[in-house]
Each structure stands twice: as structure tokens, then as C-alpha cells.
Amino acid sequence: MSASGDRAGEQPRAPRGPAGPIPAARAIDRLASSVREAAITAALAFGLFLPLIGFETVTNMRNEVTLKTRWPLLFAITAAVAIGRLAYMLTLGPALGRRRLRAAPAPSAWRARAGGLFVPFAIALVVLYPALVIVLNGSSGALKWIDNFGIQILIYVMLGWGLNIVVGLAGLLDLGYVAFYAVGAYSYALLAKTFGLAFWILLPLAGILASFWGILLGFPVLRLRGDYLAIVTLAFGEIIRIVLVNWVDLTNGYAGIGGIPRPTFFGIPFNAGDDGFAAVFGLEFSPLHRTIFLYYIILALALLTAYVTVRLRRLPVGRAWEALREDEIACRSLGINTTNTKLTAFAMGAMFAGFAGSFFAARQGFISPESFTFIESATILSIVVLGGMGSQIGVAIAAVIMIGGTEIMRELDFLKDIFGQTFDPTQYRMLFFGLAMVVIMVVRPRGLISRREPSVFLRERKTISADLVKEGRG
Amino acid sequence: MAVAGNTLLHVEHLTMRFGGLVAVDDLSFDVNEGEITALIGPNGAGKTTVFNCITGFYHPSEGRLGLRHGDAAAWDMLDALTDSGARYRSQRGGTLFLLERMPDYLITHQARVARTFQNIRLFPGMTVLENLLVAQHNRLMRASGYTLFGILGLSSYGAAERAAIDKARAWLERVGLLDRADDPAGELPYGAQRRLEIARAMCTDPVLLCLDEPAAGLNPRESAELNELLLSIRADRGTSVLLIEHDMSVVMEISDHVIVLDYGVKIADGPPRAVRDDAKVIAAYLGVADEEEVAEVEAEVG
């Protein structure tokens, strides 16, 4: 019964009468409905933008707030929205509708082979990335590309992979993931400054401390599911941040912690002194050395995260996580201790956030609670969701698009030539972020890569369609 | 009180209350080793509640649920174990468990009682083979050194996993799903999902298999196959079976012992033939108020 209902819903009927005899009338019909749709959209846009764009408060010379109107801009934007909607209704909309009706084509052999080569190719690319950038930009321009793009994206790839264990595999919605990132960062900063311990000792220690906090969070939320779990984890993230803000004796509050020791190259610091890296290796001093070193550290950490996750998925604990996401009651009936299984997922996810956090502190040299706000958790979670929950490659691609995309907005100076010198593309970063999310979710509702790869097979590896895979309810 | 030697599961004074509702009221029965015991009764009689109590999904309001492994003399420890407050006690090749004291996952893991569900609960997004490997979680977990050795890629885990896959393969062959091993469980037809759920429960190596309406939604041919499967499980492995069933062709053909519940109270207990002719059972099923009317109905039905 439901199957026939679905089918009826999927096949949109022609607007009026049987198709065929009078195409001109149908075209006019479609045009009319598109115009109506565009008019409604324009009215909505007008209502929305009237207070946001139509009016502007300006403080004048005498420090009085005055109201200015911007009618031309408002009407221009409304018209742009209406025309955009009309164009969508006439061209893209019907095409998308037709595509949805077609059955998904079976992946061809060519695509399968390209998919197999994708991972080695991507790894080779990220390993050679610094050299590539130096060749293309020269050593002065390369710093920005390695630091702002390479390192920044890799941090988020690593965080995305860590959260992927909790959300994608175990199906536990965690909105406070940034708390563990903060624990890792502050662990490194405080222990390195107080006890003078080295980066390589503190890196595992920060991971252990973060996973300890992961277990601590895990206990109270074991009984919670779905939305309730999400709210408590959200609160946990805020608690950690507020403790960091208010425990001034330990964390120095909003002022943050500066002068955090930088990682050294097996004891050789990256400075211009006589025993610095450049002098020891007979090179000319350049800040690029440290940046490249940091790039390879975070690359190694991210690859470690990926490797461990891939292995875990094939081990009983990984299968138990996925089984937990599929059906918790069935897990209990099979003798799986769901408490331990959930706690290991929280601990594992938190550990990788702790690694990333201590790397972040070492790279920045300065940390403050500002770096660990809810928006960070939201960014990491959206990377996981957009990438396709459970898919490592999808998460990596999503991190490149979302973080690389927003970073590249800083570079688009040529837009100033189009929109005038006052135009600052950086300010549109969040708009781009939101737009990218909406587009991905419209085109691929279950994320970029939504198919599940089975962890083991008897005869042949068949990917599992996203429709069958559960999202988990906590 | 002496418990008969071949008793596997001994249920005494089991009562389950939900607020003011008494779902199961002072129920006592035995499940014998190597037998197929059927628990039947009209809708809402409390059969699934009894199952949930046995498998630890509910903690009974009152009552004692003893389960024996090994030597029959283990039953002599019943009262001593009850007084001790422990979950189980072993002596001379026999172990006695008190299920009402154990959490659900330990009942499967230690007391080795496996169950299936009335509305099938497979892992639909995992393959058939993965479903059977999840069922062998605890053994594989030990073999992987609680993940530690597994991450490092030590070989002991590889051997254990191969053994687990061989076991899964044997069960798949038995329930006729070997060809579908690499398909997601959610894509199987209904009857195959039922068989897979039984195979998955058997992969936990149970001494007692609890099946909640295994024949629901099966056609007559599939029902007959199910009968064969259950009989062969009992014959080959000596696994005792406790099943809830509405399909009388299954109950009457394969069960050695039938227990009838109505409104949480046991109204009959005995071999299938005796139970079928029991006046109270007929009254419960046909919804007739008293015994004289039962006689009339019986006369009408012939």
C-alpha cells in the first residue's frame, strides 16, 4: 500500500489534461506558474530584506543615531531574487525534477577504477602540497598557502574524522565536540608553560586527558537519545568554555595564554639563532621552515586518525558502534555492553580532538576561549554531515570545500574591481558557508558520499545504499 | 523445593507490574533441557513481558528466574545462591544463574540466553555477514585484545575473525542465505529476515533460544521450513527453545511442552495434545465466559 502511495507521489502529473496535443498552451501554463512563483518569492524577499537592507542606522557627527533608507539597493536585491527564481523555475527546476525520477545509474567500471585511485592520488597531493605551493608562489607567497589553507584545512579534516567516529559510526549526536579540542589545547598550553614538557610528550598526554573528559561526558548522557543527547552535549561544550573564561587563575580568562612553546625539530628550535634549525642545517633562516614542519605534523596526525578509524571499523568495536547506530536494543540482545561501547566511541572521538587541540595551541602560540565557541562545534558537525556520515573521504572533501572555500574568500581581491573598492569579500564568508551547505543538502541530502562500505565480505564487496543505513538516534 | 534434574530454566512466582497494571501475575513454569517449549495465549496475555523478564529487558517486580549450565546438581545451590545476593555460582561442572539479577547483555553473554524480536530487529544497513559477526562480538573482542592488538594488526585476531566468518558461513548455509551474505540485511525479503535473525541469535552459542513469534508473517511453506530449522537446531546442538507463537501448526507440530497464559496467569501447562483439549484454553481463545458455554461451543465446532 505504501509503495503505491510513494509512486503516486513521485510522478508529477502534467498541470492540465493529458500531455501532447497543445504544447503551446502547456508552455504558457508553465510560464504563468513560474511568474506566480517568482512574484511570491519576491514578496518574501522584500519582507525579509526590508528591515535588514532597506533601513540603515548611521551615527552622525553629533553622535546621534539616524535612520537612512536604501531603497534602490532593496529593490535591486528583490528584483535579483525574483529573476533568479524565475530562471530556476524555467530551466533548472524541471531538469532536477526529471533527474529525480530517473533511477540512479549503476556506477560504471571506469568510475570504480577512478574511485580506487582517488585515495592514493589525494595522499600524494597533500604530501607534495608544500613543494607545489613553493614552486608556484615562491617562498614568500607560500607561507600563506601552507598555513592558512594547508594547516587550517587539515586541522578541520582531523576534527571531522574524529567527530565522525562519534556521530557517523556510533550515531551519537555530539554538539559539544569543541570542548575536547579546548581540553587538548589548554592541556598542552598549561603543561608546556608550567612544566616545560616537550610537544611530543604532551601530544599523547593531551589526547589521554581529552578522552578522559570524553568518558566523563559519556556517563551522564548514556541514557539520553537523539535531541536530548544533542542538548546535553551542547551544554557540556559551553560549560568547558565558560570554565575557561572564568577560572582566571588557571587559564587567564578572556586574555588567554600567550607565549606557548613551539614544537621543535627533535630538540632543534626553529629560530634565527646559532643553534636554530636553519643554522644547524646550513640553510638561510626562513619562517617557512617551521610552517612546513607544522604542516607535516598535522598531516601525519590526520593520516593517523584516518588509519586508526579504518582499522577500528574492521574490528569488533567498530562493528559494535555501527550496530549501535542501527539498533541499540538488538545490540543488547546479542550480549554487547552498550555502555562501554558508547563510552569508547566518546573517548576515541575526544582523543583525536585532544591531539588536534594540542597541535592548534602549538601552532598558534596563543589560545583563548574565543577559539572554542559553539560555532566551531557547528562547523565540525556540518563538515561531518555534509561529507556523509561515516564516510572518511566525504568528510575530507567537505572540509576542503567548507574551510578552503571560506578561506579563499579572503583572496578574491579582483571582486573589488567589480563591486567597488569598499567591497570586502571576507565579510561574505559565512554567507558562502551557508550557501554551500544548502546546495550540498539539496543535491545530496545524505551528504557527499552517503554509501556505506561494508567492513567485511564473503565473495564481493557491495556498497550499501544510504536508504538502508540508519542515522542513529543517540 | 527440589527442581527436577532436566530443568534448564526454572521460573518461580514471576510477577511484573507496570504501575497498577499486573502484566504477569505469579507465574511459575519450567523449561526442560533439549525440549521445545511453547508459550501461547491470546493477545495481551503477557507472553512478551515474560520474554522480556527472562532476557533482562525488564526487571521483574517479583520472582526468581534460575538457569542451569552443565551438571544437574547445580540446582541444589538455588537457595544458597538466592541468599548470597550473587548473580551466579559454580560448582563441580555446573553453574546456576539468577537471571533477574543480571543486566540484559550479560544474560546473553554469560547465561547464554539468546532472543529474537516480534518485529524483526536486524541491523538493516549492515550486510548479512556483518550481522552475524556482530553477534560474535564478545569472543572477537577478547581475540582483538579489547581492540588494542587489533589496531596493531597482531595475527591472533585474524585467526579469530576467520573462525567467526566460517561459523557465520555455516549458519548462512543452514538457513539458505549464503548467496546473500554480502547484501544489506534490510534488502532481504521478510521470511529471510526472520531466518537471519534466528541465525544471528544462534551465533551467540545459546543454551536457550527465545523466539518471539518466529512464524508471524510467514507463508505455510516458510512455516514448514521454520519447523524443520528449529527441530534441526535442537537435534544437532541440543539447544532448548522457548517460543511464543500464534501459528498453531508450528506450536502443535514441534513443541514438546505448551504453557498457556491468559491475562498474565497460567491457565494450562502440559503436552500439546492435552493443552489443545483443555476447556479453559478454548474458553480463553474463543472468548467465552464460562464452562457451560464452552461445552456448547465445542458441540457446535465439533
PDB file of N, CA, C and O in Angstrom, chain B residues 96-134:
ATOM      1  N   LEU B  96      24.871 -22.089  38.142  1.00  0.00           N
ATOM      2  CA  LEU B  96      23.485 -21.666  38.263  1.00  0.00           C
ATOM      3  C   LEU B  96      23.443 -20.143  38.189  1.00  0.00           C
ATOM      4  O   LEU B  96      24.224 -19.465  38.860  1.00  0.00           O
ATOM      5  N   PHE B  97      22.556 -19.629  37.337  1.00  0.00           N
ATOM      6  CA  PHE B  97      22.428 -18.170  37.177  1.00  0.00           C
ATOM      7  C   PHE B  97      21.069 -17.735  37.702  1.00  0.00           C
ATOM      8  O   PHE B  97      20.078 -18.450  37.537  1.00  0.00           O
ATOM      9  N   LEU B  98      21.022 -16.563  38.306  1.00  0.00           N
ATOM     10  CA  LEU B  98      19.734 -15.954  38.648  1.00  0.00           C
ATOM     11  C   LEU B  98      19.519 -14.788  37.683  1.00  0.00           C
ATOM     12  O   LEU B  98      20.119 -13.723  37.811  1.00  0.00           O
ATOM     13  N   LEU B  99      18.668 -15.007  36.680  1.00  0.00           N
ATOM     14  CA  LEU B  99      18.558 -14.034  35.587  1.00  0.00           C
ATOM     15  C   LEU B  99      17.996 -12.700  36.031  1.00  0.00           C
ATOM     16  O   LEU B  99      18.307 -11.667  35.439  1.00  0.00           O
ATOM     17  N   GLU B 100      17.144 -12.705  37.068  1.00  0.00           N
ATOM     18  CA  GLU B 100      16.523 -11.433  37.460  1.00  0.00           C
ATOM     19  C   GLU B 100      17.542 -10.469  38.034  1.00  0.00           C
ATOM     20  O   GLU B 100      17.272  -9.281  38.181  1.00  0.00           O
ATOM     21  N   ARG B 101      18.740 -10.984  38.340  1.00  0.00           N
ATOM     22  CA  ARG B 101      19.767 -10.102  38.906  1.00  0.00           C
ATOM     23  C   ARG B 101      20.733  -9.601  37.854  1.00  0.00           C
ATOM     24  O   ARG B 101      21.642  -8.834  38.163  1.00  0.00           O
ATOM     25  N   MET B 102      20.587 -10.065  36.615  1.00  0.00           N
ATOM     26  CA  MET B 102      21.596  -9.751  35.607  1.00  0.00           C
ATOM     27  C   MET B 102      21.095  -8.725  34.598  1.00  0.00           C
ATOM     28  O   MET B 102      19.930  -8.760  34.226  1.00  0.00           O
ATOM     29  N   PRO B 103      21.970  -7.809  34.141  1.00  0.00           N
ATOM     30  CA  PRO B 103      21.565  -6.908  33.061  1.00  0.00           C
ATOM     31  C   PRO B 103      21.458  -7.671  31.734  1.00  0.00           C
ATOM     32  O   PRO B 103      22.077  -8.731  31.581  1.00  0.00           O
ATOM     33  N   ASP B 104      20.693  -7.117  30.796  1.00  0.00           N
ATOM     34  CA  ASP B 104      20.341  -7.834  29.561  1.00  0.00           C
ATOM     35  C   ASP B 104      21.553  -8.399  28.814  1.00  0.00           C
ATOM     36  O   ASP B 104      21.548  -9.545  28.397  1.00  0.00           O
ATOM     37  N   TYR B 105      22.620  -7.585  28.657  1.00  0.00           N
ATOM     38  CA  TYR B 105      23.716  -8.064  27.816  1.00  0.00           C
ATOM     39  C   TYR B 105      24.470  -9.218  28.467  1.00  0.00           C
ATOM     40  O   TYR B 105      24.991 -10.090  27.779  1.00  0.00           O
ATOM     41  N   LEU B 106      24.493  -9.262  29.827  1.00  0.00           N
ATOM     42  CA  LEU B 106      25.167 -10.376  30.483  1.00  0.00           C
ATOM     43  C   LEU B 106      24.348 -11.652  30.390  1.00  0.00           C
ATOM     44  O   LEU B 106      24.890 -12.754  30.431  1.00  0.00           O
ATOM     45  N   ILE B 107      23.018 -11.512  30.282  1.00  0.00           N
ATOM     46  CA  ILE B 107      22.180 -12.707  30.139  1.00  0.00           C
ATOM     47  C   ILE B 107      22.529 -13.419  28.845  1.00  0.00           C
ATOM     48  O   ILE B 107      22.611 -14.645  28.800  1.00  0.00           O
ATOM     49  N   THR B 108      22.796 -12.654  27.789  1.00  0.00           N
ATOM     50  CA  THR B 108      23.226 -13.294  26.545  1.00  0.00           C
ATOM     51  C   THR B 108      24.676 -13.762  26.647  1.00  0.00           C
ATOM     52  O   THR B 108      25.018 -14.869  26.247  1.00  0.00           O
ATOM     53  N   HIS B 109      25.523 -12.894  27.216  1.00  0.00           N
ATOM     54  CA  HIS B 109      26.953 -13.145  27.205  1.00  0.00           C
ATOM     55  C   HIS B 109      27.337 -14.287  28.152  1.00  0.00           C
ATOM     56  O   HIS B 109      28.076 -15.195  27.780  1.00  0.00           O
ATOM     57  N   GLN B 110      26.819 -14.260  29.380  1.00  0.00           N
ATOM     58  CA  GLN B 110      27.245 -15.243  30.375  1.00  0.00           C
ATOM     59  C   GLN B 110      26.250 -16.391  30.539  1.00  0.00           C
ATOM     60  O   GLN B 110      26.628 -17.549  30.505  1.00  0.00           O
ATOM     61  N   ALA B 111      24.961 -16.042  30.724  1.00  0.00           N
ATOM     62  CA  ALA B 111      23.979 -17.102  30.927  1.00  0.00           C
ATOM     63  C   ALA B 111      23.592 -17.747  29.599  1.00  0.00           C
ATOM     64  O   ALA B 111      22.974 -18.794  29.576  1.00  0.00           O
ATOM     65  N   ARG B 112      23.950 -17.102  28.488  1.00  0.00           N
ATOM     66  CA  ARG B 112      23.759 -17.642  27.141  1.00  0.00           C
ATOM     67  C   ARG B 112      22.297 -17.930  26.827  1.00  0.00           C
ATOM     68  O   ARG B 112      21.922 -19.039  26.465  1.00  0.00           O
ATOM     69  N   VAL B 113      21.483 -16.921  27.017  1.00  0.00           N
ATOM     70  CA  VAL B 113      20.099 -16.967  26.563  1.00  0.00           C
ATOM     71  C   VAL B 113      20.013 -15.979  25.409  1.00  0.00           C
ATOM     72  O   VAL B 113      20.325 -14.811  25.584  1.00  0.00           O
ATOM     73  N   ALA B 114      19.638 -16.434  24.215  1.00  0.00           N
ATOM     74  CA  ALA B 114      19.543 -15.533  23.067  1.00  0.00           C
ATOM     75  C   ALA B 114      18.078 -15.339  22.731  1.00  0.00           C
ATOM     76  O   ALA B 114      17.243 -16.166  23.073  1.00  0.00           O
ATOM     77  N   ARG B 115      17.789 -14.238  22.068  1.00  0.00           N
ATOM     78  CA  ARG B 115      16.389 -13.997  21.735  1.00  0.00           C
ATOM     79  C   ARG B 115      16.251 -13.367  20.354  1.00  0.00           C
ATOM     80  O   ARG B 115      17.201 -12.814  19.800  1.00  0.00           O
ATOM     81  N   THR B 116      15.043 -13.461  19.821  1.00  0.00           N
ATOM     82  CA  THR B 116      14.677 -12.687  18.629  1.00  0.00           C
ATOM     83  C   THR B 116      13.482 -11.822  19.016  1.00  0.00           C
ATOM     84  O   THR B 116      12.967 -11.933  20.124  1.00  0.00           O
ATOM     85  N   PHE B 117      13.080 -10.963  18.091  1.00  0.00           N
ATOM     86  CA  PHE B 117      12.040  -9.990  18.429  1.00  0.00           C
ATOM     87  C   PHE B 117      10.810 -10.175  17.549  1.00  0.00           C
ATOM     88  O   PHE B 117      10.909 -10.640  16.410  1.00  0.00           O
ATOM     89  N   GLN B 118       9.672  -9.762  18.122  1.00  0.00           N
ATOM     90  CA  GLN B 118       8.410  -9.883  17.400  1.00  0.00           C
ATOM     91  C   GLN B 118       8.444  -9.079  16.105  1.00  0.00           C
ATOM     92  O   GLN B 118       8.093  -9.579  15.047  1.00  0.00           O
ATOM     93  N   ASN B 119       8.872  -7.805  16.208  1.00  0.00           N
ATOM     94  CA  ASN B 119       9.121  -7.023  14.993  1.00  0.00           C
ATOM     95  C   ASN B 119      10.617  -7.076  14.761  1.00  0.00           C
ATOM     96  O   ASN B 119      11.389  -6.543  15.534  1.00  0.00           O
ATOM     97  N   ILE B 120      11.006  -7.725  13.694  1.00  0.00           N
ATOM     98  CA  ILE B 120      12.403  -8.097  13.464  1.00  0.00           C
ATOM     99  C   ILE B 120      13.344  -6.932  13.738  1.00  0.00           C
ATOM    100  O   ILE B 120      13.101  -5.809  13.317  1.00  0.00           O
ATOM    101  N   ARG B 121      14.418  -7.201  14.452  1.00  0.00           N
ATOM    102  CA  ARG B 121      15.420  -6.169  14.738  1.00  0.00           C
ATOM    103  C   ARG B 121      16.767  -6.604  14.211  1.00  0.00           C
ATOM    104  O   ARG B 121      17.609  -7.072  14.962  1.00  0.00           O
ATOM    105  N   LEU B 122      16.950  -6.451  12.899  1.00  0.00           N
ATOM    106  CA  LEU B 122      18.266  -6.689  12.323  1.00  0.00           C
ATOM    107  C   LEU B 122      18.998  -5.357  12.268  1.00  0.00           C
ATOM    108  O   LEU B 122      18.435  -4.325  12.622  1.00  0.00           O
ATOM    109  N   PHE B 123      20.250  -5.375  11.798  1.00  0.00           N
ATOM    110  CA  PHE B 123      20.955  -4.128  11.515  1.00  0.00           C
ATOM    111  C   PHE B 123      20.817  -3.905  10.014  1.00  0.00           C
ATOM    112  O   PHE B 123      21.624  -4.418   9.231  1.00  0.00           O
ATOM    113  N   PRO B 124      19.798  -3.170   9.573  1.00  0.00           N
ATOM    114  CA  PRO B 124      19.444  -3.163   8.151  1.00  0.00           C
ATOM    115  C   PRO B 124      20.535  -2.595   7.244  1.00  0.00           C
ATOM    116  O   PRO B 124      20.646  -3.011   6.099  1.00  0.00           O
ATOM    117  N   GLY B 125      21.344  -1.654   7.747  1.00  0.00           N
ATOM    118  CA  GLY B 125      22.371  -1.050   6.893  1.00  0.00           C
ATOM    119  C   GLY B 125      23.679  -1.822   6.902  1.00  0.00           C
ATOM    120  O   GLY B 125      24.654  -1.381   6.306  1.00  0.00           O
ATOM    121  N   MET B 126      23.717  -2.954   7.582  1.00  0.00           N
ATOM    122  CA  MET B 126      24.937  -3.768   7.583  1.00  0.00           C
ATOM    123  C   MET B 126      24.644  -5.033   6.784  1.00  0.00           C
ATOM    124  O   MET B 126      23.497  -5.451   6.664  1.00  0.00           O
ATOM    125  N   THR B 127      25.699  -5.643   6.247  1.00  0.00           N
ATOM    126  CA  THR B 127      25.459  -6.820   5.425  1.00  0.00           C
ATOM    127  C   THR B 127      25.044  -7.997   6.314  1.00  0.00           C
ATOM    128  O   THR B 127      25.206  -7.972   7.532  1.00  0.00           O
ATOM    129  N   VAL B 128      24.515  -9.027   5.643  1.00  0.00           N
ATOM    130  CA  VAL B 128      24.088 -10.234   6.341  1.00  0.00           C
ATOM    131  C   VAL B 128      25.255 -10.811   7.146  1.00  0.00           C
ATOM    132  O   VAL B 128      25.121 -11.159   8.320  1.00  0.00           O
ATOM    133  N   LEU B 129      26.425 -10.840   6.507  1.00  0.00           N
ATOM    134  CA  LEU B 129      27.612 -11.377   7.188  1.00  0.00           C
ATOM    135  C   LEU B 129      27.977 -10.526   8.397  1.00  0.00           C
ATOM    136  O   LEU B 129      28.291 -11.046   9.472  1.00  0.00           O
ATOM    137  N   GLU B 130      27.922  -9.203   8.237  1.00  0.00           N
ATOM    138  CA  GLU B 130      28.257  -8.318   9.362  1.00  0.00           C
ATOM    139  C   GLU B 130      27.301  -8.531  10.531  1.00  0.00           C
ATOM    140  O   GLU B 130      27.704  -8.503  11.698  1.00  0.00           O
ATOM    141  N   ASN B 131      26.019  -8.757  10.209  1.00  0.00           N
ATOM    142  CA  ASN B 131      25.053  -9.029  11.264  1.00  0.00           C
ATOM    143  C   ASN B 131      25.491 -10.223  12.102  1.00  0.00           C
ATOM    144  O   ASN B 131      25.394 -10.203  13.328  1.00  0.00           O
ATOM    145  N   LEU B 132      25.979 -11.265  11.430  1.00  0.00           N
ATOM    146  CA  LEU B 132      26.378 -12.467  12.158  1.00  0.00           C
ATOM    147  C   LEU B 132      27.696 -12.264  12.910  1.00  0.00           C
ATOM    148  O   LEU B 132      27.941 -12.919  13.917  1.00  0.00           O
ATOM    149  N   LEU B 133      28.538 -11.353  12.423  1.00  0.00           N
ATOM    150  CA  LEU B 133      29.793 -11.086  13.139  1.00  0.00           C
ATOM    151  C   LEU B 133      29.539 -10.246  14.382  1.00  0.00           C
ATOM    152  O   LEU B 133      30.210 -10.419  15.396  1.00  0.00           O
ATOM    153  N   VAL B 134      28.577  -9.320  14.295  1.00  0.00           N
ATOM    154  CA  VAL B 134      28.243  -8.521  15.479  1.00  0.00           C
ATOM    155  C   VAL B 134      27.769  -9.448  16.595  1.00  0.00           C
ATOM    156  O   VAL B 134      28.052  -9.228  17.773  1.00  0.00           O
TER     157      VAL B 134
END
